[in-house]
């Protein structure tokens, strides 16, 4: 269940409560007249089944409540209520399959912003991966994958393509390109520093690295794994199963490929640098294509489910 909190102008309260009362899947409607001070108006509280959440949010935005008042949504961790249970049963579809498009757009907008924190995580992840590829240490590679924040802008691109929001797409592309460019540039400097300290050597970079060779030797499986990870990542975001994102992060070779390209470039190993760049591009393309396709399928299936429920209702 979702907890909906709406601040609405007093002259729009009846319209808002009317929407919530006629929506299948709502419970515990509360109206506090004159409770809101900034902006001034009434406070409307309601619990909404996740399956009905997207439709309610879309209607409230169409009414302009997000501009004249405020709309916020929280996940309910525990609800002990027979009325809430009944509302969830009456709502069309399954909660696990429901997509809150407004929530998805808001989450990807935040995660795809080119911020200092985003850059710091990406740079640190790339430098950790650089140590992993030079030392041929798979544990460091996995750690770098988990630290990397690059799935945020990738999810932003997928969401922007499906929702047709150019601003989100542009923001995500800038975060992705500028982030990787900055991280790789810093990693080149890091590699030169480590070489000067005698911690990185030509022999390590040029030698056989059985545990990490896949990073600069892409093949068809690189794209296949990226596509599977992209699908899993988008399902994780839309179903609020955030724990699965960790598995997605350590499934794709984006950060390690960027790191190996930077290290190889600093040692003038251009063949390795190009192979790593191919690996990076294959993974990015696979994630975006699969993630976008996943959202399109979810959107189509959810619309079909709602139409079927409306006909039977």
Coordinates of C-alpha atoms in Angstrom, one line a residue:
X1 CA 0.0 0.0 0.0
X2 CA 0.9 3.6 -0.6
X3 CA 0.2 6.5 1.7
X4 CA -0.9 9.6 -0.3
X5 CA -0.8 13.1 1.2
X6 CA -2.3 15.9 -0.8
X7 CA -2.4 19.6 0.0
X8 CA -5.2 21.1 -2.0
X9 CA -6.8 24.6 -2.3
X10 CA -10.1 24.6 -0.3
X11 CA -12.1 25.1 -3.5
X12 CA -10.6 21.9 -5.0
X13 CA -11.0 19.6 -2.0
X14 CA -14.3 18.2 -3.1
X15 CA -12.9 17.4 -6.5
X16 CA -9.9 15.6 -5.0
X17 CA -11.9 13.6 -2.5
X18 CA -14.4 12.7 -5.2
X19 CA -11.5 11.2 -7.3
X20 CA -10.2 9.2 -4.3
X21 CA -13.7 8.0 -3.3
X22 CA -14.5 6.6 -6.8
X23 CA -11.1 5.1 -7.3
X24 CA -11.0 1.3 -6.8
X25 CA -8.2 0.4 -4.4
X26 CA -8.4 3.3 -1.9
X27 CA -8.9 3.3 1.9
X28 CA -8.7 5.4 5.0
X29 CA -9.6 8.8 3.4
X30 CA -9.1 11.7 5.8
X31 CA -9.7 15.4 5.2
X32 CA -8.3 18.0 7.5
X33 CA -9.9 21.3 6.6
X34 CA -7.6 24.3 6.7
X35 CA -4.7 22.3 8.1
X36 CA -2.2 23.4 5.5
X37 CA -0.4 26.8 5.9
X38 CA 2.1 26.8 3.1
X39 CA 0.5 26.5 0.6
X40 CA -2.8 27.3 2.3
X41 CA -5.5 24.8 1.9
X42 CA -6.9 21.5 3.1
X43 CA -4.9 18.3 3.9
X44 CA -6.2 15.1 2.3
X45 CA -4.7 11.8 3.4
X46 CA -5.5 8.4 1.9
X47 CA -4.1 4.9 1.5
X48 CA -3.9 3.6 -2.1
X49 CA -3.2 0.1 -3.4
X50 CA 0.0 0.2 -5.5
X51 CA -1.9 -1.1 -8.4
X52 CA -4.1 2.0 -8.4
X53 CA -1.4 4.5 -7.5
X54 CA -0.2 5.5 -11.0
X55 CA -3.8 6.3 -12.2
X56 CA -4.5 8.4 -9.1
X57 CA -1.2 10.4 -9.5
X58 CA -1.9 11.0 -13.2
X59 CA -5.4 12.3 -12.4
X60 CA -4.1 14.6 -9.7
X61 CA -1.5 16.0 -12.1
X62 CA -4.1 16.5 -14.8
X63 CA -6.1 18.4 -12.2
X64 CA -3.1 20.7 -11.6
X65 CA -2.9 19.8 -7.9
X66 CA 0.9 19.5 -8.1
X67 CA 1.0 23.2 -9.1
X68 CA -1.6 24.7 -6.9
X69 CA -0.9 22.4 -3.9
X70 CA 1.3 19.4 -3.2
X71 CA 1.2 15.6 -3.8
X72 CA 3.5 13.2 -1.9
X73 CA 3.6 9.4 -1.7
X74 CA 5.2 7.1 0.8
X75 CA 5.5 3.3 0.9
X76 CA 3.6 1.7 3.8
X77 CA 5.8 -0.9 5.5
X78 CA 3.0 -2.4 7.6
X79 CA -0.7 -1.9 7.5
X80 CA -3.0 -3.8 9.8
X81 CA -6.4 -3.1 8.4
X82 CA -9.2 -5.2 6.9
X83 CA -10.2 -2.2 4.7
X84 CA -6.7 -1.9 3.3
X85 CA -6.7 -5.7 2.6
X86 CA -10.0 -5.4 0.8
X87 CA -8.8 -2.3 -1.2
X88 CA -5.7 -4.3 -2.4
X89 CA -7.9 -7.2 -3.5
X90 CA -10.3 -4.9 -5.4
X91 CA -7.6 -3.0 -7.2
X92 CA -6.9 -4.3 -10.7
X93 CA -3.7 -6.2 -11.4
X94 CA -0.9 -7.3 -9.0
X95 CA 1.1 -4.9 -6.8
X96 CA 4.4 -6.4 -7.9
X97 CA 3.6 -5.6 -11.5
X98 CA 2.4 -2.1 -11.0
X99 CA 4.7 0.7 -12.2
X100 CA 4.5 4.2 -10.6
X101 CA 5.8 6.2 -13.5
X102 CA 5.9 9.5 -11.5
X103 CA 8.0 7.8 -8.8
X104 CA 10.3 6.2 -11.5
X105 CA 10.8 9.5 -13.2
X106 CA 11.6 11.3 -9.9
X107 CA 14.0 8.6 -8.8
X108 CA 15.9 8.5 -12.1
X109 CA 16.0 12.3 -12.3
X110 CA 17.8 12.3 -8.9
X111 CA 20.1 9.4 -9.8
X112 CA 21.1 10.8 -13.2
X113 CA 22.2 14.3 -12.0
X114 CA 25.8 15.1 -12.6
X115 CA 26.7 15.9 -9.0
X116 CA 29.9 16.0 -7.0
X117 CA 28.8 12.8 -5.2
X118 CA 28.1 11.0 -8.4
X119 CA 31.5 11.9 -9.9
X120 CA 33.3 11.0 -6.7
X121 CA 31.7 7.5 -6.6
X122 CA 32.4 6.9 -10.3
X123 CA 36.0 8.1 -10.0
X124 CA 36.6 6.0 -6.9
X125 CA 35.0 2.9 -8.5
X126 CA 37.2 3.3 -11.6
X127 CA 40.4 3.7 -9.6
X128 CA 39.5 0.6 -7.6
X129 CA 38.9 -1.3 -10.9
X130 CA 42.2 0.0 -12.2
X131 CA 43.9 -1.7 -9.2
X132 CA 41.9 -4.8 -9.9
X133 CA 42.8 -5.1 -13.6
X134 CA 46.5 -4.5 -13.0
X135 CA 46.7 -7.0 -10.2
X136 CA 44.4 -9.4 -12.0
X137 CA 42.2 -9.4 -8.9
X138 CA 38.6 -10.4 -9.5
X139 CA 37.6 -9.4 -5.9
X140 CA 38.6 -5.8 -6.6
X141 CA 36.7 -5.8 -9.9
X142 CA 33.5 -7.0 -8.2
X143 CA 34.0 -4.3 -5.5
X144 CA 34.4 -1.6 -8.2
X145 CA 31.3 -2.8 -10.0
X146 CA 29.2 -2.5 -6.8
X147 CA 30.5 1.0 -6.0
X148 CA 29.9 2.4 -9.5
X149 CA 26.7 4.6 -9.8
X150 CA 26.4 4.5 -13.5
X151 CA 23.1 2.6 -13.6
X152 CA 21.3 5.7 -12.5
X153 CA 21.8 7.7 -15.7
X154 CA 21.3 4.5 -17.8
X155 CA 17.9 4.0 -16.1
X156 CA 17.2 7.7 -16.7
X157 CA 17.8 7.3 -20.5
X158 CA 15.5 4.3 -20.6
X159 CA 12.7 6.2 -18.7
X160 CA 13.1 9.3 -20.8
X161 CA 12.8 7.3 -24.0
X162 CA 9.6 5.6 -22.8
X163 CA 8.0 8.7 -21.3
X164 CA 9.3 11.0 -24.0
X165 CA 11.0 13.5 -21.7
X166 CA 13.9 15.0 -23.6
X167 CA 15.2 17.0 -20.5
X168 CA 15.7 13.8 -18.5
X169 CA 17.4 12.1 -21.5
X170 CA 19.7 15.0 -22.0
X171 CA 20.5 15.2 -18.3
X172 CA 21.2 11.4 -18.2
X173 CA 23.4 11.4 -21.3
X174 CA 25.5 14.3 -19.9
X175 CA 25.9 12.6 -16.6
X176 CA 27.0 9.4 -18.3
X177 CA 29.4 10.9 -20.8
X178 CA 30.9 13.5 -18.5
X179 CA 31.1 11.1 -15.6
X180 CA 33.0 8.4 -17.5
X181 CA 35.2 11.0 -19.2
X182 CA 36.2 12.5 -15.9
X183 CA 36.6 9.1 -14.2
X184 CA 38.9 7.8 -17.0
X185 CA 40.9 11.0 -17.0
X186 CA 41.5 10.8 -13.3
X187 CA 42.4 7.1 -13.6
X188 CA 45.0 7.9 -16.3
X189 CA 46.6 10.3 -13.7
X190 CA 46.2 7.6 -11.0
X191 CA 47.9 5.0 -13.2
X192 CA 50.9 7.3 -13.9
X193 CA 51.2 8.0 -10.2
X194 CA 51.1 4.3 -9.3
X195 CA 53.7 3.7 -12.0
X196 CA 56.0 6.4 -10.6
X197 CA 55.6 4.7 -7.1
X198 CA 56.5 1.3 -8.6
X199 CA 53.1 -0.2 -7.8
X200 CA 52.0 -0.5 -11.4
X201 CA 54.5 -1.9 -14.0
X202 CA 54.6 -2.6 -17.7
X203 CA 54.9 -6.3 -17.1
X204 CA 51.6 -6.4 -15.1
X205 CA 49.7 -4.4 -17.8
X206 CA 51.1 -6.3 -20.8
X207 CA 51.2 -9.7 -19.1
X208 CA 48.6 -12.5 -19.2
X209 CA 45.7 -11.7 -16.9
X210 CA 43.4 -14.8 -16.9
X211 CA 41.0 -13.4 -14.3
X212 CA 40.4 -10.0 -16.0
X213 CA 41.2 -10.6 -19.6
X214 CA 37.4 -10.6 -20.4
X215 CA 37.4 -6.8 -19.7
X216 CA 39.4 -5.9 -22.8
X217 CA 38.3 -8.9 -24.9
X218 CA 34.6 -8.4 -25.6
X219 CA 32.4 -11.0 -27.3
X220 CA 28.7 -11.8 -27.9
X221 CA 28.2 -12.7 -24.3
X222 CA 29.2 -9.1 -23.3
X223 CA 26.0 -7.8 -25.0
X224 CA 23.9 -10.7 -23.8
X225 CA 24.8 -10.3 -20.1
X226 CA 24.4 -6.5 -20.4
X227 CA 20.9 -7.0 -21.8
X228 CA 19.9 -9.4 -19.1
X229 CA 21.3 -7.1 -16.4
X230 CA 19.4 -4.1 -18.0
X231 CA 16.2 -6.0 -17.8
X232 CA 16.8 -7.1 -14.2
X233 CA 17.8 -3.5 -13.3
X234 CA 14.6 -1.9 -14.6
X235 CA 12.4 -4.6 -13.0
X236 CA 14.2 -3.9 -9.7
X237 CA 13.5 -0.1 -10.0
X238 CA 9.8 -0.4 -11.0
X239 CA 9.0 -3.0 -8.4
X240 CA 10.9 -1.2 -5.6
X241 CA 13.2 -4.3 -5.2
X242 CA 16.3 -2.1 -4.7
X243 CA 18.4 -5.0 -3.3
X244 CA 18.5 -6.6 -6.8
X245 CA 20.4 -3.5 -8.1
X246 CA 23.5 -4.7 -6.3
X247 CA 23.4 -7.9 -8.4
X248 CA 22.9 -5.9 -11.5
X249 CA 25.9 -3.6 -10.7
X250 CA 28.2 -6.6 -10.4
X251 CA 26.9 -8.2 -13.6
X252 CA 28.0 -5.6 -16.1
X253 CA 31.5 -4.6 -17.2
X254 CA 31.2 -0.8 -17.5
X255 CA 33.4 0.6 -14.7
X256 CA 36.1 -2.1 -15.2
X257 CA 36.2 -1.5 -18.9
X258 CA 36.6 2.2 -18.4
X259 CA 39.3 1.6 -15.9
X260 CA 41.2 -0.8 -18.1
X261 CA 40.9 1.6 -21.1
X262 CA 42.4 4.4 -18.9
X263 CA 45.3 2.2 -17.6
X264 CA 46.1 0.7 -21.1
X265 CA 46.1 4.2 -22.6
X266 CA 48.5 5.5 -20.0
X267 CA 50.9 2.6 -20.9
X268 CA 50.3 3.1 -24.6
X269 CA 48.7 -0.3 -24.9
X270 CA 46.2 1.0 -27.5
X271 CA 44.9 -2.4 -28.6
X272 CA 43.8 -3.1 -25.0
X273 CA 42.4 0.4 -24.7
X274 CA 40.3 0.0 -27.8
X275 CA 39.1 -3.5 -26.7
X276 CA 38.0 -2.1 -23.3
X277 CA 36.2 0.8 -25.0
X278 CA 34.3 -1.7 -27.2
X279 CA 33.4 -3.6 -24.0
X280 CA 32.2 -0.4 -22.4
X281 CA 30.0 0.6 -25.4
X282 CA 28.6 -2.9 -25.7
X283 CA 27.5 -2.9 -22.1
X284 CA 26.0 0.6 -22.2
X285 CA 24.1 -0.2 -25.4
X286 CA 22.8 -3.6 -24.1
X287 CA 21.6 -2.0 -20.8
X288 CA 19.8 0.9 -22.5
X289 CA 18.1 -1.3 -25.2
X290 CA 17.0 -4.0 -22.8
X291 CA 15.9 -1.5 -20.1
X292 CA 13.8 0.5 -22.6
X293 CA 12.3 -2.7 -24.0
X294 CA 11.4 -3.8 -20.4
X295 CA 9.6 -0.6 -19.6
X296 CA 7.7 -0.7 -22.9
X297 CA 6.5 -4.2 -22.2
X298 CA 5.5 -3.3 -18.7
X299 CA 3.6 -0.3 -19.9
X300 CA 1.8 -2.4 -22.5
X301 CA 0.9 -5.2 -20.1
X302 CA -0.3 -2.8 -17.4
X303 CA -2.6 -1.0 -19.8
X304 CA -4.0 -4.3 -21.0
X305 CA -4.5 -5.4 -17.4
X306 CA -6.4 -2.2 -16.6
X307 CA -8.6 -2.4 -19.7
X308 CA -9.5 -6.0 -18.8
X309 CA -10.3 -5.0 -15.2
X310 CA -12.5 -2.0 -16.4
X311 CA -14.5 -4.3 -18.8
X312 CA -15.1 -6.9 -16.1
X313 CA -15.9 -4.2 -13.5

